[in-house]
XYZ file of C-alpha atoms in Angstrom:
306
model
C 24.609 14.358 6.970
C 22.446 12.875 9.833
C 22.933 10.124 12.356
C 20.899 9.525 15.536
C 21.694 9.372 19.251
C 22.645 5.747 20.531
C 22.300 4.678 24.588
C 25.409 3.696 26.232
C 24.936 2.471 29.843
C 22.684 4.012 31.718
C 23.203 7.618 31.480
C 25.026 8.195 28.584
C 24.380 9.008 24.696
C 26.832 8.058 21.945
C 26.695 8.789 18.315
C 27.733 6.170 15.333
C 29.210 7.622 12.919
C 29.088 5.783 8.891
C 32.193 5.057 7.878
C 31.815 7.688 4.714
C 31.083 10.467 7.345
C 34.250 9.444 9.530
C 36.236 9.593 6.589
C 35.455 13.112 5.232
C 35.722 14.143 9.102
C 38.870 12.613 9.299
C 37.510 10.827 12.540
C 39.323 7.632 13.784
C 39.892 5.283 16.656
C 42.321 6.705 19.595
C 41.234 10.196 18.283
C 40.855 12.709 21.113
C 38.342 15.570 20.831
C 37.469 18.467 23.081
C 33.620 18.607 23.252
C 31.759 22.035 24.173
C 28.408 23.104 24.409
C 27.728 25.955 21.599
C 24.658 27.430 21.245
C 22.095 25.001 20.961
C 24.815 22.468 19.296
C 27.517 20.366 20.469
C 30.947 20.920 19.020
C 34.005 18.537 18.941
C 37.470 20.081 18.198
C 40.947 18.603 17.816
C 42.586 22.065 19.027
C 39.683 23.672 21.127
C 40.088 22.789 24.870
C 37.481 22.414 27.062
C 37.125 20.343 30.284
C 35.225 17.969 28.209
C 37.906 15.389 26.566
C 36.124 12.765 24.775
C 38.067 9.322 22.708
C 36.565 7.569 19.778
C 35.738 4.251 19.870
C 35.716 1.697 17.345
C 32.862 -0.207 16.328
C 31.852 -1.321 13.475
C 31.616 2.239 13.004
C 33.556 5.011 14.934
C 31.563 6.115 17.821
C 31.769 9.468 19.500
C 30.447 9.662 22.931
C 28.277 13.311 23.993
C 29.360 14.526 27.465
C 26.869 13.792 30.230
C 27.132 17.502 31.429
C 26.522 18.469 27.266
C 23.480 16.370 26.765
C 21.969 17.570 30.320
C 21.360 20.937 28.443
C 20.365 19.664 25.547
C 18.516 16.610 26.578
C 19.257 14.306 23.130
C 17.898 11.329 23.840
C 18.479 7.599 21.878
C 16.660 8.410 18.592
C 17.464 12.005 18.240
C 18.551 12.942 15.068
C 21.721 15.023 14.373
C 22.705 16.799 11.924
C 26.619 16.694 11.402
C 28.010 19.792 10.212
C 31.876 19.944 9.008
C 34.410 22.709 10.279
C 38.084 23.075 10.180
C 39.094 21.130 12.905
C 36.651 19.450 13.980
C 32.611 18.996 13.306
C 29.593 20.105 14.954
C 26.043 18.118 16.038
C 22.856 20.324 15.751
C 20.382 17.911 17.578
C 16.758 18.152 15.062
C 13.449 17.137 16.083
C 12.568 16.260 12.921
C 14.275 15.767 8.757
C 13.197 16.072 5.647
C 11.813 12.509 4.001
C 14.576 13.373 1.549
C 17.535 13.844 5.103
C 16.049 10.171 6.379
C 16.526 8.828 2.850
C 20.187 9.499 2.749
C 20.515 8.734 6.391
C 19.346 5.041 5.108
C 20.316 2.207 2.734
C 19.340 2.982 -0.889
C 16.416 0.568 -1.177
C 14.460 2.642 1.097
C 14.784 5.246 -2.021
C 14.543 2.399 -4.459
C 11.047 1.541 -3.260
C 9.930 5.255 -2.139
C 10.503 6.096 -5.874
C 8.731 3.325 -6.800
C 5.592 3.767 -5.323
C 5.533 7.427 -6.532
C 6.504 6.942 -10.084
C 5.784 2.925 -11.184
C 2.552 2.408 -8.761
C 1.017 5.960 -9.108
C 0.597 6.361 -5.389
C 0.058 10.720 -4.686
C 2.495 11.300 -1.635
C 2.901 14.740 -0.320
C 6.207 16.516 -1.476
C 7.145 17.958 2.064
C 6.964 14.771 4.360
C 8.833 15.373 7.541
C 10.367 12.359 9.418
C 9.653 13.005 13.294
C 12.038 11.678 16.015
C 10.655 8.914 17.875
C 11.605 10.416 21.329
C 10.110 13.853 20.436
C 6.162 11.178 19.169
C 6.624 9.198 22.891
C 6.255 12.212 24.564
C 3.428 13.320 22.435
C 1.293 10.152 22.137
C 2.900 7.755 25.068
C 2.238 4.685 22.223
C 2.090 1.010 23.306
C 5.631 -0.968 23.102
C 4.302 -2.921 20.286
C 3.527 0.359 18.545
C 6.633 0.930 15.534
C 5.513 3.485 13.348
C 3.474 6.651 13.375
C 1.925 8.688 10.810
C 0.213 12.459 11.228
C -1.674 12.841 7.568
C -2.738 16.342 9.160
C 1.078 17.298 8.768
C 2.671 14.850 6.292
C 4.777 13.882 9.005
C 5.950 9.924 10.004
C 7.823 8.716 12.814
C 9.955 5.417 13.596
C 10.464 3.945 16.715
C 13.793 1.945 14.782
C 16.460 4.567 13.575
C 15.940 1.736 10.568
C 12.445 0.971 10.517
C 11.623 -2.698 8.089
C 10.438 -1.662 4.438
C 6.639 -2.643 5.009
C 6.937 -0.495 7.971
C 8.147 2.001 5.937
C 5.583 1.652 3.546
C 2.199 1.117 5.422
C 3.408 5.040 6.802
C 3.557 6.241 3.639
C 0.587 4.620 2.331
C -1.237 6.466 5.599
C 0.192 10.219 4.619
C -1.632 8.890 0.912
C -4.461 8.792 2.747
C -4.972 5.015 3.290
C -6.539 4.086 6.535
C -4.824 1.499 9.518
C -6.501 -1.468 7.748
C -6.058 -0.216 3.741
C -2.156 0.178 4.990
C -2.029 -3.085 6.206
C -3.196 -5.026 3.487
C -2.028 -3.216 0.544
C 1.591 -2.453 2.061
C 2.574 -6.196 1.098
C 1.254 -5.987 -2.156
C 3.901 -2.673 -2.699
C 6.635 -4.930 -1.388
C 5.867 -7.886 -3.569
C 5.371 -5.694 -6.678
C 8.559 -3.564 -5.765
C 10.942 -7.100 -5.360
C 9.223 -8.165 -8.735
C 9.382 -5.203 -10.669
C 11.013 -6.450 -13.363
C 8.408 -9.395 -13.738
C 5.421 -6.771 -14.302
C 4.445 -4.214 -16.487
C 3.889 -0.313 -14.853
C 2.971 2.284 -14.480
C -0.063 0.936 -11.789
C -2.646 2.594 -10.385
C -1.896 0.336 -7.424
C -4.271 2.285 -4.953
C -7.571 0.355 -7.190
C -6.229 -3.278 -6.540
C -9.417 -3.668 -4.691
C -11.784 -2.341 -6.792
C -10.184 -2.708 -10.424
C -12.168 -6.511 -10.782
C -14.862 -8.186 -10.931
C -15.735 -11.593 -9.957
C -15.571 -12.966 -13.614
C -11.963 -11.307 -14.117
C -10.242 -13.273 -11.831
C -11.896 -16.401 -12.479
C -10.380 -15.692 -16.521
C -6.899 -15.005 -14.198
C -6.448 -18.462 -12.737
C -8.611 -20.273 -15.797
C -4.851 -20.027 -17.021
C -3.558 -22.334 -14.792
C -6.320 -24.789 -15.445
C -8.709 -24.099 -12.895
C -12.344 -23.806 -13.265
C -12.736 -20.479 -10.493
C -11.050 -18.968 -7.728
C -13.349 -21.375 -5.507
C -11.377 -23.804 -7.197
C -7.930 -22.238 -6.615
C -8.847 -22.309 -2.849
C -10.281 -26.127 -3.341
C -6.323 -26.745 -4.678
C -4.851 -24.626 -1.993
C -6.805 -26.518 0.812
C -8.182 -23.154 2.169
C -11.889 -22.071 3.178
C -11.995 -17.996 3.572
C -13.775 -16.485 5.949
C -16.878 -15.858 3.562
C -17.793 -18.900 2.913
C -19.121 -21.965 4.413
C -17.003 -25.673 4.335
C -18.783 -26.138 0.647
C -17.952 -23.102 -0.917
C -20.767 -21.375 -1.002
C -20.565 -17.247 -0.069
C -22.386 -16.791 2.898
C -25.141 -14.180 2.755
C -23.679 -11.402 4.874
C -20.972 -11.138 1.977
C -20.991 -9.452 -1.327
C -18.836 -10.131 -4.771
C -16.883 -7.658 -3.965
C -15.936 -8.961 -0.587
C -14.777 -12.056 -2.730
C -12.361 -10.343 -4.845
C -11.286 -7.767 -1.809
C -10.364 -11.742 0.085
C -9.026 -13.643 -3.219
C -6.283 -10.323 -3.719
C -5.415 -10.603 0.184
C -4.909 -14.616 -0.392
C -3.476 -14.553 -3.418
C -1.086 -11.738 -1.848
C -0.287 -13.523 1.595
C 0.736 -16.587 -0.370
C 2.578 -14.616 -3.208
C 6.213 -14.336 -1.234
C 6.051 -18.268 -1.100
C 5.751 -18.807 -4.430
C 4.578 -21.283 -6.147
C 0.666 -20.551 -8.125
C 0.180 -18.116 -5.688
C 3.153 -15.649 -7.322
C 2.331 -16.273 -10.647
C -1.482 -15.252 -9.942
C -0.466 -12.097 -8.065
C 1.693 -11.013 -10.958
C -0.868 -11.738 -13.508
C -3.288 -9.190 -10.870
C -0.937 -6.955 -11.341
C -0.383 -7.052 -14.893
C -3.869 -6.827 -15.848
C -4.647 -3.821 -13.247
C -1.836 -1.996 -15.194
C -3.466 -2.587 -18.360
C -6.633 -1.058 -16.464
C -4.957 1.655 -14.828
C -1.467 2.474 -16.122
C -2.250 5.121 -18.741
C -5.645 5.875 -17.150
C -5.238 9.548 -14.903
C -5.976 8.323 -11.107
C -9.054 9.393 -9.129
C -7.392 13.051 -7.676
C -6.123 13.841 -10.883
C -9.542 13.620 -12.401
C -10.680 16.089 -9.640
């Protein structure tokens, strides 16, 4: 079981325990434990005394505070993972640096497993077996990132970090899309493109070689796409839409720095930005998504052909 360090005031560090865990601990409101330091752990015993007597709160969940003279040793800070181990009379915290993917799925709510699942099974996307989820204290003393900065990922050693102890699902995707070895800007755009498929899943056919959305078409394929809404082209799904991409000029035309491909790399990123809405725009990126599986479902992927 793991749960992560919480700041209380300014100098001390609680830990929320789920419900489920407070139950097989037998760990309630009014509840007085006896914390000690032990070895690298803290431990918290009904019967063991120490000068160290600490009372459970409720909150929504129960929440057990770590002594300030505890945590000085150890230095947990908010953000630290624990690991809770079960004794007799008590339970013990193991502070970790870093989980298994598979320890920060169970920490989290099941769609986080729904969707990792997904990707690897449904949208053929080759993640590493062995990713490691880091503790955000343990990156912002390694990289210093900017406030705006909420997720990490080190391909090098299959390893993502969160600055939320719950990080948002396209968060959590764009990291894993990095440790597939998808660049800042391939992450960004394709990660809503996972989401949309993954809240529509039962609307499209898989499995989907969804790493070749942007280089599965051609011009002429998606202007056969939306012909089925009775449009002419995509320039005339934009004409409807009242929107002029960047590539080309008020009249349509592409402008000559641009290539076709650049036009179906912009149509999949409007079509996709729109999708969520609703709407032509959803229909369209399901039909995408439909005909890439017939493409790419039963085809082997690019490593596999290595």
């Amino acid at each position: 079981m793991i749960v992560t360090a919480q700041k209380v005031g300014e100098n001390s560090v609680e830990v929320v325990l789920p419900k489920k865990t407070a139950q097989e601990l037998d760990i309630r409101e009014g509840l007085k434990l006896y914390a000690h330091y032990d070895d690298g752990s803290i431990l918290f015993s009904r019967t063991k005394e120490s000068p160290y007597k600490v009372k459970v709160r409720e909150g929504t969940s129960p929440r057990v505070t770590i002594p300030k003279e505890i945590n000085t040793l150890l230095g947990i800070e908010p953000g630290y993972f624990l690991e809770v181990v079960k004794l007799d009379d008590g339970f013990k915290l193991i502070p970790r640096e870093e989980i298994t993917l598979e320890e920060f799925l169970e920490h989290l709510d099941k769609v986080f497993r729904e969707v990792y699942e997904f990707m690897k099974k449904d949208l053929m996307v080759k993640l590493p077996d062995d990713i490691k989820v880091a503790a955000w204290p343990v990156v912002e003393k390694k990289y210093r990132p900017r406030p705006t900065v909420l997720a990490i990922a080190e391909p090098h050693s299959k390893t993502i970090a969160f600055r939320y102890t719950r990080p948002s699902l396209i968060d959590f995707i764009h990291e894993l899309i990095h440790l597939a070895g998808g660049d800042e800007v391939y992450a960004a755009d394709i990660s809503p493109i996972i989401l949309f498929a993954f809240k529509n899943r039962n609307k499209i056919k898989t499995p989907i070689d969804i790493m070749k959305i942007f280089d599965a078409f051609t011009l002429e394929d998606l202007n056969k796409i939306v012909q089925k809404y009775g449009l002419k082209d995509i320039k005339d799904y934009y004409r409807v839409s009242g929107v002029v991409p960047y590539l080309y000029d008020p009249n349509y035309n592409r402008l000559p720095e641009y290539t076709e491909k650049d036009e179906v790399f912009a149509f999949i990123l409007e079509v996709s930005a729109g999708a969520p809405y609703g709407y032509i725009h959803e229909k369209l990126m399901i039909d995408v998504l439909n005909e890439l599986a017939e493409r790419t479902g039963n085809a082997p992927s690019e490593s596999e052909r290595k």
